[in-house]
Amino acid sequence: MAAKAIENISTAVSAPSHHLVTTETGSALWYLFTHSTVEAVRVTAISALSRLTRVVPAVFLAVIETCGPAAILEGMGGAGARVQQHILTAMATALLTSRIQMHRVTQSKDLVLKVLRCLESPSTITRAKAFLLLQLLIQDNTHTLLYCCQHRLVMHLERDLRKATPLRENPSQSGYLSQCLDLLIVYLSSTAQLILEDVLCALQSVVGRRHPSTAQSRQLKHTLPTISVVLELLSSQNYITSIESNKTNLASALGAAACEELIRTSLSIVEVLSQHHNLITPHRSAVVDAILPPLTTLAFSRSVEWSVFVLRVLSELSFVLLVQESEGTEEDEETDVNKERKEDGERTAEGRDDGSSCNQILALLTKSLLPRYESLLKAAEPIPLYALKLLVSMTEHSMQICRLIKHSKILPTVFQLTMVRDQSHLIN
């Protein structure tokens, strides 16, 4: 009855000077919560303590200092949703006012893991409050953020992003979860930018130094692992989908200049690799599987610069890949039937691999490139020129691609474009 009375009074109390708002009251409520065997009494006690903490956070800080953060979070183990919600609320309210206790919690990975496990709760409110507490724990602590990402924080975030909609059965709860998710997403976006800046700064400090100083080595060891946080975010399916649908603006997170530089650098790396045929050959399958599809998509970019860049890279890559295919076919035709069976077996296996890669290339051209190729030929200069160069590169070494282009609808446009260029050349 006393706990219920405190709960009711603390709901209406807003003045820190009230005689009930004391650390002794907080300790008594915590004792009642941890020692009572009646669930209703436990819920009432922790609810009253949580409400008192909203008025004066020092009430719960005193409990944390007496029992330790581990004992506090241990109280959530096996507890019901209402108990978890009250503990999460009290913990977040108290930690907002004490960086010392915040540091104690983040130093213990087990404690952080207990909060992460609350994200598995079927209760929407519990998950929302857990997201809020996690945001407090990861603020200015990228290593705690890295630990959370390694323990499926992004997965839980994705799941609740799909579920958190005001059209659910309980709009008020879904709306609260949406607000908590929005806060966390905004923070993660800004943190990703800071992590990239810190990593670049750490790397720039050792450029040209064969033997970094002790301080620089320490900084590298502390900073470089956090780049995995950015990878986790970019690997998020919802995050990628939002980028493709223009719901996420990378330029706002990285800055327009940094975003363009990232694209330019990435494409430059691919271009350099494409010019080293001895590097492409042993990794043919990886190039066909992982590099060609996104390049093919980027060829139709609204940016003339990126489109031209990609068409140039595709010309080089198609030359390397299709020349290998052509050489493999010629070698098969010239094979002597009297060669040893071992050589025949090895060549057959290589043929199967090359054939598979060739089929993937043909499928990519058929589904992604050729149906939209006419738009490249009619695009602003100099895109048509590089589109023609790519056609030449593809048709020089593959009869199958020649047949595909022959049956496509782009030949009239190619002839028209060629005639216009010839006339322009004669006039000049």
Short mmCIF file of C-alpha atoms in Angstrom, two decimals:
data_model
loop_
_atom_site.label_atom_id
_atom_site.label_comp_id
_atom_site.label_asym_id
_atom_site.label_seq_id
_atom_site.Cartn_x
_atom_site.Cartn_y
_atom_site.Cartn_z
CA MET A 1 0.00 0.00 0.00
CA ALA A 2 2.85 2.37 0.83
CA ALA A 3 4.50 1.72 -2.53
CA LYS A 4 1.22 2.32 -4.35
CA ALA A 5 0.72 5.56 -2.44
CA ILE A 6 4.21 6.73 -3.40
CA GLU A 7 3.53 5.77 -7.02
CA ASN A 8 0.30 7.79 -7.09
CA ILE A 9 1.83 10.80 -5.35
CA SER A 10 4.99 10.79 -7.50
CA THR A 11 2.81 10.89 -10.60
CA ALA A 12 1.57 14.33 -9.60
CA VAL A 13 4.73 15.59 -7.88
CA SER A 14 7.02 17.86 -9.91
CA ALA A 15 8.86 19.69 -7.13
CA PRO A 16 12.24 18.23 -6.09
CA SER A 17 11.66 19.59 -2.58
CA HIS A 18 8.82 17.17 -1.86
CA HIS A 19 9.52 15.14 1.28
CA LEU A 20 9.06 11.82 -0.60
CA VAL A 21 11.76 12.62 -3.16
CA THR A 22 14.76 11.34 -1.21
CA THR A 23 17.50 8.79 -1.77
CA GLU A 24 16.22 6.84 1.25
CA THR A 25 12.83 6.43 -0.42
CA GLY A 26 14.55 5.23 -3.58
CA SER A 27 16.62 2.67 -1.70
CA ALA A 28 13.53 1.40 0.13
CA LEU A 29 11.60 0.98 -3.13
CA TRP A 30 14.52 -0.87 -4.73
CA TYR A 31 14.75 -3.19 -1.72
CA LEU A 32 11.03 -3.89 -1.99
CA PHE A 33 11.37 -4.59 -5.71
CA THR A 34 14.27 -7.03 -5.31
CA HIS A 35 12.95 -8.88 -2.26
CA SER A 36 9.22 -9.13 -2.79
CA THR A 37 7.85 -12.39 -4.18
CA VAL A 38 4.56 -10.83 -5.28
CA GLU A 39 4.73 -9.61 -8.88
CA ALA A 40 2.17 -6.85 -8.35
CA VAL A 41 4.22 -5.43 -5.49
CA ARG A 42 7.41 -5.60 -7.57
CA VAL A 43 5.78 -3.74 -10.45
CA THR A 44 4.38 -1.07 -8.13
CA ALA A 45 7.73 -0.55 -6.39
CA ILE A 46 9.77 -0.19 -9.58
CA SER A 47 7.07 2.03 -11.11
CA ALA A 48 7.18 4.36 -8.09
CA LEU A 49 10.99 4.43 -8.22
CA SER A 50 10.94 5.25 -11.93
CA ARG A 51 8.49 8.09 -11.40
CA LEU A 52 10.54 9.54 -8.54
CA THR A 53 13.64 9.38 -10.75
CA ARG A 54 11.92 11.56 -13.34
CA VAL A 55 11.62 14.27 -10.67
CA VAL A 56 15.12 13.87 -9.21
CA PRO A 57 17.55 11.59 -11.12
CA ALA A 58 19.80 11.48 -8.05
CA VAL A 59 17.27 9.12 -6.44
CA PHE A 60 18.15 6.34 -8.88
CA LEU A 61 21.81 7.32 -9.07
CA ALA A 62 22.05 6.56 -5.36
CA VAL A 63 20.61 3.10 -6.02
CA ILE A 64 23.14 2.53 -8.83
CA GLU A 65 26.04 3.61 -6.63
CA THR A 66 24.88 1.34 -3.82
CA CYS A 67 24.04 -1.78 -5.85
CA GLY A 68 26.13 -1.27 -8.99
CA PRO A 69 24.89 -1.11 -12.61
CA ALA A 70 25.12 -4.89 -12.97
CA ALA A 71 22.57 -5.49 -10.22
CA ILE A 72 20.23 -2.91 -11.74
CA LEU A 73 20.25 -4.48 -15.19
CA GLU A 74 20.12 -7.95 -13.66
CA GLY A 75 16.67 -6.98 -12.40
CA MET A 76 15.47 -7.02 -16.02
CA GLY A 77 16.35 -10.69 -16.47
CA GLY A 78 13.17 -12.74 -16.71
CA ALA A 79 11.07 -9.74 -15.76
CA GLY A 80 7.85 -8.73 -17.46
CA ALA A 81 7.54 -5.97 -20.02
CA ARG A 82 6.32 -3.37 -17.50
CA VAL A 83 9.26 -3.99 -15.16
CA GLN A 84 11.72 -3.74 -18.04
CA GLN A 85 10.16 -0.49 -19.21
CA HIS A 86 10.41 1.13 -15.77
CA ILE A 87 14.04 0.04 -15.28
CA LEU A 88 15.04 1.25 -18.74
CA THR A 89 13.33 4.59 -18.11
CA ALA A 90 14.95 5.08 -14.70
CA MET A 91 18.37 4.02 -16.00
CA ALA A 92 18.23 6.39 -18.98
CA THR A 93 17.02 9.29 -16.83
CA ALA A 94 19.79 8.76 -14.28
CA LEU A 95 22.59 8.27 -16.83
CA LEU A 96 21.69 11.55 -18.52
CA THR A 97 23.01 13.34 -15.43
CA SER A 98 26.07 11.20 -14.64
CA ARG A 99 28.89 10.55 -17.09
CA ILE A 100 30.71 8.54 -14.41
CA GLN A 101 27.93 5.97 -14.19
CA MET A 102 27.57 6.08 -17.97
CA HIS A 103 31.24 5.14 -18.26
CA ARG A 104 30.80 2.28 -15.77
CA VAL A 105 27.96 0.82 -17.82
CA THR A 106 29.70 1.10 -21.19
CA GLN A 107 32.88 -0.47 -19.82
CA SER A 108 30.95 -3.67 -19.15
CA LYS A 109 30.00 -5.40 -22.39
CA ASP A 110 27.73 -7.76 -20.46
CA LEU A 111 25.63 -4.83 -19.30
CA VAL A 112 25.37 -3.44 -22.83
CA LEU A 113 24.39 -6.91 -24.02
CA LYS A 114 21.55 -7.02 -21.48
CA VAL A 115 20.15 -3.82 -22.95
CA LEU A 116 20.53 -5.23 -26.46
CA ARG A 117 18.53 -8.28 -25.45
CA CYS A 118 15.62 -6.01 -24.59
CA LEU A 119 15.35 -5.37 -28.34
CA GLU A 120 14.05 -8.94 -28.63
CA SER A 121 11.07 -8.14 -26.40
CA PRO A 122 7.62 -8.53 -27.97
CA SER A 123 6.66 -5.24 -26.31
CA THR A 124 6.89 -2.23 -28.62
CA ILE A 125 7.39 0.18 -25.71
CA THR A 126 10.19 -1.94 -24.23
CA ARG A 127 12.06 -2.00 -27.53
CA ALA A 128 11.58 1.75 -27.98
CA LYS A 129 12.99 2.50 -24.52
CA ALA A 130 15.89 0.10 -25.15
CA PHE A 131 16.74 2.03 -28.33
CA LEU A 132 16.77 5.27 -26.34
CA LEU A 133 19.05 3.83 -23.66
CA LEU A 134 21.39 2.39 -26.29
CA GLN A 135 21.63 5.79 -27.93
CA LEU A 136 22.80 7.21 -24.62
CA LEU A 137 25.37 4.43 -24.21
CA ILE A 138 26.87 4.83 -27.69
CA GLN A 139 27.08 8.62 -27.61
CA ASP A 140 30.72 9.68 -27.94
CA ASN A 141 31.71 6.01 -27.66
CA THR A 142 32.27 4.48 -31.08
CA HIS A 143 33.64 1.24 -29.65
CA THR A 144 30.39 0.62 -27.78
CA LEU A 145 28.59 1.37 -31.04
CA LEU A 146 30.84 -1.13 -32.81
CA TYR A 147 30.02 -3.74 -30.16
CA CYS A 148 26.29 -3.07 -30.61
CA CYS A 149 26.58 -3.40 -34.40
CA GLN A 150 28.42 -6.69 -33.98
CA HIS A 151 25.50 -7.90 -31.86
CA ARG A 152 22.76 -7.23 -34.40
CA LEU A 153 21.75 -3.68 -33.55
CA VAL A 154 21.26 -2.93 -37.26
CA MET A 155 19.14 -6.06 -37.71
CA HIS A 156 16.82 -5.02 -34.87
CA LEU A 157 16.72 -1.50 -36.27
CA GLU A 158 15.71 -2.82 -39.70
CA ARG A 159 13.01 -5.03 -38.23
CA ASP A 160 11.39 -2.24 -36.26
CA LEU A 161 11.66 0.18 -39.17
CA ARG A 162 9.43 -2.19 -41.10
CA LYS A 163 7.02 -2.60 -38.20
CA ALA A 164 6.89 0.94 -36.84
CA THR A 165 3.98 2.47 -38.70
CA PRO A 166 1.07 4.50 -37.33
CA LEU A 167 -1.30 2.13 -39.11
CA ARG A 168 -0.67 -0.65 -36.60
CA GLU A 169 -3.17 -1.79 -34.02
CA ASN A 170 -1.84 0.63 -31.41
CA PRO A 171 -0.97 3.91 -33.15
CA SER A 172 0.30 5.57 -29.97
CA GLN A 173 2.87 2.83 -29.30
CA SER A 174 3.96 2.62 -32.95
CA GLY A 175 4.31 6.39 -33.03
CA TYR A 176 6.51 6.33 -29.93
CA LEU A 177 8.71 3.62 -31.44
CA SER A 178 8.98 5.60 -34.68
CA GLN A 179 10.16 8.66 -32.78
CA CYS A 180 12.81 6.64 -30.93
CA LEU A 181 13.99 5.06 -34.19
CA ASP A 182 14.19 8.44 -35.89
CA LEU A 183 16.37 9.80 -33.10
CA LEU A 184 18.72 6.83 -33.33
CA ILE A 185 18.92 6.95 -37.13
CA VAL A 186 19.76 10.66 -37.12
CA TYR A 187 22.49 10.01 -34.57
CA LEU A 188 23.92 7.05 -36.52
CA SER A 189 24.01 9.10 -39.72
CA SER A 190 25.98 11.88 -38.09
CA THR A 191 28.23 9.40 -36.29
CA ALA A 192 29.08 7.60 -39.54
CA GLN A 193 30.38 10.87 -40.95
CA LEU A 194 32.49 11.51 -37.85
CA ILE A 195 33.92 7.98 -37.97
CA LEU A 196 34.99 8.43 -41.59
CA GLU A 197 36.59 11.77 -40.74
CA ASP A 198 38.46 10.24 -37.79
CA VAL A 199 39.69 7.32 -39.89
CA LEU A 200 40.90 9.60 -42.66
CA CYS A 201 42.59 11.89 -40.15
CA ALA A 202 44.35 8.95 -38.52
CA LEU A 203 45.55 7.67 -41.89
CA GLN A 204 46.69 11.06 -43.10
CA SER A 205 48.83 11.50 -40.00
CA VAL A 206 50.99 8.52 -41.00
CA VAL A 207 51.21 9.09 -44.75
CA GLY A 208 54.83 8.74 -45.84
CA ARG A 209 55.98 7.42 -42.47
CA ARG A 210 57.46 3.94 -42.45
CA HIS A 211 57.57 3.91 -38.67
CA PRO A 212 54.66 5.75 -37.02
CA SER A 213 55.19 7.02 -33.53
CA THR A 214 53.75 5.25 -30.51
CA ALA A 215 50.97 7.82 -30.24
CA GLN A 216 50.11 7.44 -33.93
CA SER A 217 50.06 3.65 -33.67
CA ARG A 218 47.78 3.87 -30.66
CA GLN A 219 45.48 6.22 -32.54
CA LEU A 220 45.33 3.90 -35.55
CA LYS A 221 44.51 0.88 -33.39
CA HIS A 222 41.79 2.85 -31.65
CA THR A 223 40.26 4.42 -34.75
CA LEU A 224 40.54 2.07 -37.73
CA PRO A 225 38.36 -0.78 -36.34
CA THR A 226 35.42 1.61 -36.08
CA ILE A 227 35.17 1.76 -39.89
CA SER A 228 33.21 -1.49 -39.53
CA VAL A 229 30.33 0.58 -38.16
CA VAL A 230 30.01 2.32 -41.53
CA LEU A 231 30.14 -1.06 -43.26
CA GLU A 232 27.35 -2.37 -41.03
CA LEU A 233 25.16 0.59 -41.91
CA LEU A 234 25.88 0.37 -45.63
CA SER A 235 25.22 -3.38 -45.54
CA SER A 236 21.74 -2.75 -44.14
CA GLN A 237 19.15 -3.78 -46.72
CA ASN A 238 16.76 -1.05 -45.60
CA TYR A 239 19.55 1.49 -45.80
CA ILE A 240 20.47 0.42 -49.35
CA THR A 241 16.81 0.43 -50.39
CA SER A 242 16.35 3.92 -49.03
CA ILE A 243 19.36 5.08 -51.06
CA GLU A 244 18.00 3.55 -54.27
CA SER A 245 14.60 5.18 -53.74
CA ASN A 246 16.21 8.56 -52.95
CA LYS A 247 14.80 8.47 -49.41
CA THR A 248 18.30 8.69 -48.02
CA ASN A 249 20.57 11.50 -49.13
CA LEU A 250 24.17 10.48 -48.68
CA ALA A 251 25.26 14.01 -49.47
CA SER A 252 23.51 15.26 -46.34
CA ALA A 253 25.38 12.74 -44.21
CA LEU A 254 28.80 13.00 -45.85
CA GLY A 255 28.61 16.37 -47.53
CA ALA A 256 28.25 16.76 -51.30
CA ALA A 257 31.98 17.09 -51.93
CA ALA A 258 32.87 14.05 -49.82
CA CYS A 259 30.12 12.01 -51.44
CA GLU A 260 31.35 12.80 -54.95
CA GLU A 261 34.92 12.10 -53.94
CA LEU A 262 33.89 8.73 -52.55
CA ILE A 263 32.25 7.78 -55.85
CA ARG A 264 35.16 9.10 -57.88
CA THR A 265 37.71 7.23 -55.78
CA SER A 266 35.76 3.97 -55.93
CA LEU A 267 35.41 4.16 -59.71
CA SER A 268 39.07 5.08 -60.07
CA ILE A 269 40.05 1.96 -58.14
CA VAL A 270 37.97 -0.19 -60.49
CA GLU A 271 39.45 1.59 -63.52
CA VAL A 272 43.01 0.99 -62.35
CA LEU A 273 42.25 -2.68 -61.72
CA SER A 274 40.66 -3.06 -65.17
CA GLN A 275 43.88 -1.87 -66.80
CA HIS A 276 45.89 -4.64 -65.15
CA HIS A 277 44.77 -7.73 -67.01
CA ASN A 278 46.90 -10.02 -64.88
CA LEU A 279 44.84 -8.95 -61.85
CA ILE A 280 41.47 -9.43 -63.54
CA THR A 281 42.19 -12.89 -64.98
CA PRO A 282 42.47 -14.88 -61.71
CA HIS A 283 39.42 -13.10 -60.29
CA ARG A 284 37.20 -13.33 -63.34
CA SER A 285 34.16 -14.73 -61.51
CA ALA A 286 34.34 -12.09 -58.77
CA VAL A 287 34.50 -9.32 -61.37
CA VAL A 288 31.50 -10.71 -63.25
CA ASP A 289 29.48 -11.33 -60.07
CA ALA A 290 30.28 -8.26 -57.98
CA ILE A 291 31.62 -5.48 -60.21
CA LEU A 292 29.82 -5.65 -63.55
CA PRO A 293 26.20 -5.45 -62.24
CA PRO A 294 26.58 -2.18 -60.26
CA LEU A 295 28.70 -0.68 -63.04
CA THR A 296 26.01 -1.53 -65.57
CA THR A 297 23.43 0.22 -63.42
CA LEU A 298 25.63 3.27 -62.91
CA ALA A 299 26.14 3.59 -66.67
CA PHE A 300 22.66 5.11 -66.81
CA SER A 301 23.44 7.70 -64.14
CA ARG A 302 21.96 11.16 -64.57
CA SER A 303 25.49 12.50 -64.12
CA VAL A 304 27.30 12.75 -67.46
CA GLU A 305 30.64 12.45 -65.66
CA TRP A 306 29.78 9.17 -63.95
CA SER A 307 28.12 7.73 -67.06
CA VAL A 308 31.17 8.43 -69.24
CA PHE A 309 33.52 7.14 -66.56
CA VAL A 310 31.59 3.88 -66.21
CA LEU A 311 31.27 3.31 -69.97
CA ARG A 312 35.04 3.72 -70.27
CA VAL A 313 35.64 1.21 -67.46
CA LEU A 314 33.11 -1.23 -68.93
CA SER A 315 34.89 -1.03 -72.29
CA GLU A 316 38.16 -2.01 -70.66
CA LEU A 317 36.62 -4.79 -68.57
CA SER A 318 34.62 -6.25 -71.44
CA PHE A 319 37.77 -6.28 -73.57
CA VAL A 320 39.64 -8.23 -70.89
CA LEU A 321 36.83 -10.67 -70.14
CA LEU A 322 35.72 -11.30 -73.72
CA VAL A 323 39.28 -11.62 -75.05
CA GLN A 324 39.81 -14.40 -72.49
CA GLU A 325 36.62 -16.03 -73.74
CA SER A 326 37.72 -15.72 -77.36
CA GLU A 327 41.18 -17.12 -76.65
CA GLY A 328 39.66 -20.01 -74.72
CA THR A 329 37.44 -20.88 -77.69
CA GLU A 330 40.31 -20.77 -80.17
CA GLU A 331 42.45 -22.98 -77.97
CA ASP A 332 39.65 -25.53 -77.74
CA GLU A 333 39.33 -25.64 -81.54
CA GLU A 334 43.06 -26.20 -81.99
CA THR A 335 43.30 -28.90 -79.35
CA ASP A 336 44.89 -32.11 -80.56
CA VAL A 337 42.69 -35.16 -79.89
CA ASN A 338 45.80 -37.12 -78.93
CA LYS A 339 46.67 -34.94 -75.89
CA GLU A 340 46.73 -36.57 -72.51
CA ARG A 341 43.45 -37.11 -70.64
CA LYS A 342 44.68 -35.05 -67.73
CA GLU A 343 45.10 -31.98 -69.92
CA ASP A 344 41.70 -32.61 -71.49
CA GLY A 345 40.09 -32.77 -68.04
CA GLU A 346 41.71 -29.55 -66.89
CA ARG A 347 40.71 -27.75 -70.07
CA THR A 348 37.14 -29.02 -69.77
CA ALA A 349 36.88 -27.70 -66.20
CA GLU A 350 38.24 -24.32 -67.27
CA GLY A 351 35.80 -24.27 -70.17
CA ARG A 352 32.90 -24.83 -67.81
CA ASP A 353 34.03 -21.92 -65.60
CA ASP A 354 34.54 -19.64 -68.59
CA GLY A 355 31.22 -20.72 -70.03
CA SER A 356 29.46 -19.89 -66.79
CA SER A 357 31.07 -16.44 -66.70
CA CYS A 358 30.17 -15.88 -70.34
CA ASN A 359 26.55 -16.83 -69.67
CA GLN A 360 26.44 -14.35 -66.77
CA ILE A 361 27.85 -11.60 -68.99
CA LEU A 362 25.31 -12.36 -71.71
CA ALA A 363 22.46 -12.43 -69.19
CA LEU A 364 23.59 -9.08 -67.77
CA LEU A 365 23.73 -7.53 -71.23
CA THR A 366 20.35 -8.96 -72.20
CA LYS A 367 18.49 -7.89 -69.04
CA SER A 368 20.22 -4.71 -67.92
CA LEU A 369 22.25 -3.09 -70.68
CA LEU A 370 20.80 -3.63 -74.16
CA PRO A 371 17.13 -2.84 -73.34
CA ARG A 372 18.16 0.70 -72.28
CA TYR A 373 21.17 1.14 -74.55
CA GLU A 374 19.33 3.39 -76.99
CA SER A 375 19.04 6.03 -74.25
CA LEU A 376 22.85 6.12 -74.03
CA LEU A 377 23.17 6.58 -77.78
CA LYS A 378 20.73 9.50 -77.64
CA ALA A 379 22.16 11.06 -74.48
CA ALA A 380 24.15 14.28 -74.19
CA GLU A 381 27.69 14.34 -75.53
CA PRO A 382 30.12 12.72 -75.00
CA ILE A 383 28.08 9.74 -73.71
CA PRO A 384 27.15 8.42 -77.23
CA LEU A 385 30.82 8.29 -78.21
CA TYR A 386 31.73 6.09 -75.25
CA ALA A 387 28.60 4.01 -75.77
CA LEU A 388 29.79 3.27 -79.31
CA LYS A 389 33.26 2.40 -78.03
CA LEU A 390 31.71 -0.07 -75.60
CA LEU A 391 29.76 -1.68 -78.45
CA VAL A 392 32.98 -2.06 -80.45
CA SER A 393 34.77 -3.59 -77.47
CA MET A 394 31.96 -6.11 -76.90
CA THR A 395 31.46 -7.14 -80.53
CA GLU A 396 35.13 -7.56 -81.46
CA HIS A 397 35.56 -10.74 -79.46
CA SER A 398 32.12 -12.34 -79.05
CA MET A 399 29.90 -13.67 -81.80
CA GLN A 400 27.13 -14.28 -79.26
CA ILE A 401 27.04 -10.61 -78.34
CA CYS A 402 27.02 -9.73 -82.03
CA ARG A 403 23.91 -11.86 -82.46
CA LEU A 404 22.26 -10.26 -79.43
CA ILE A 405 22.90 -6.77 -80.78
CA LYS A 406 21.74 -7.82 -84.24
CA HIS A 407 18.35 -8.88 -82.85
CA SER A 408 18.04 -5.82 -80.61
CA LYS A 409 16.51 -2.50 -81.66
CA ILE A 410 19.61 -0.36 -81.34
CA LEU A 411 21.21 -0.91 -84.78
CA PRO A 412 19.16 1.79 -86.58
CA THR A 413 20.20 4.28 -83.91
CA VAL A 414 23.83 3.18 -84.24
CA PHE A 415 23.76 3.66 -88.03
CA GLN A 416 22.05 7.04 -87.70
CA LEU A 417 24.57 8.19 -85.11
CA THR A 418 27.47 7.00 -87.27
CA MET A 419 26.14 8.85 -90.33
CA VAL A 420 25.69 12.07 -88.37
CA ARG A 421 29.22 11.84 -87.04
CA ASP A 422 30.61 11.13 -90.53
CA GLN A 423 28.80 14.14 -91.98
CA SER A 424 30.00 16.33 -89.13
CA HIS A 425 33.55 15.13 -89.71
CA LEU A 426 33.35 15.93 -93.45
CA ILE A 427 31.96 19.40 -92.78
CA ASN A 428 34.74 20.12 -90.31
#
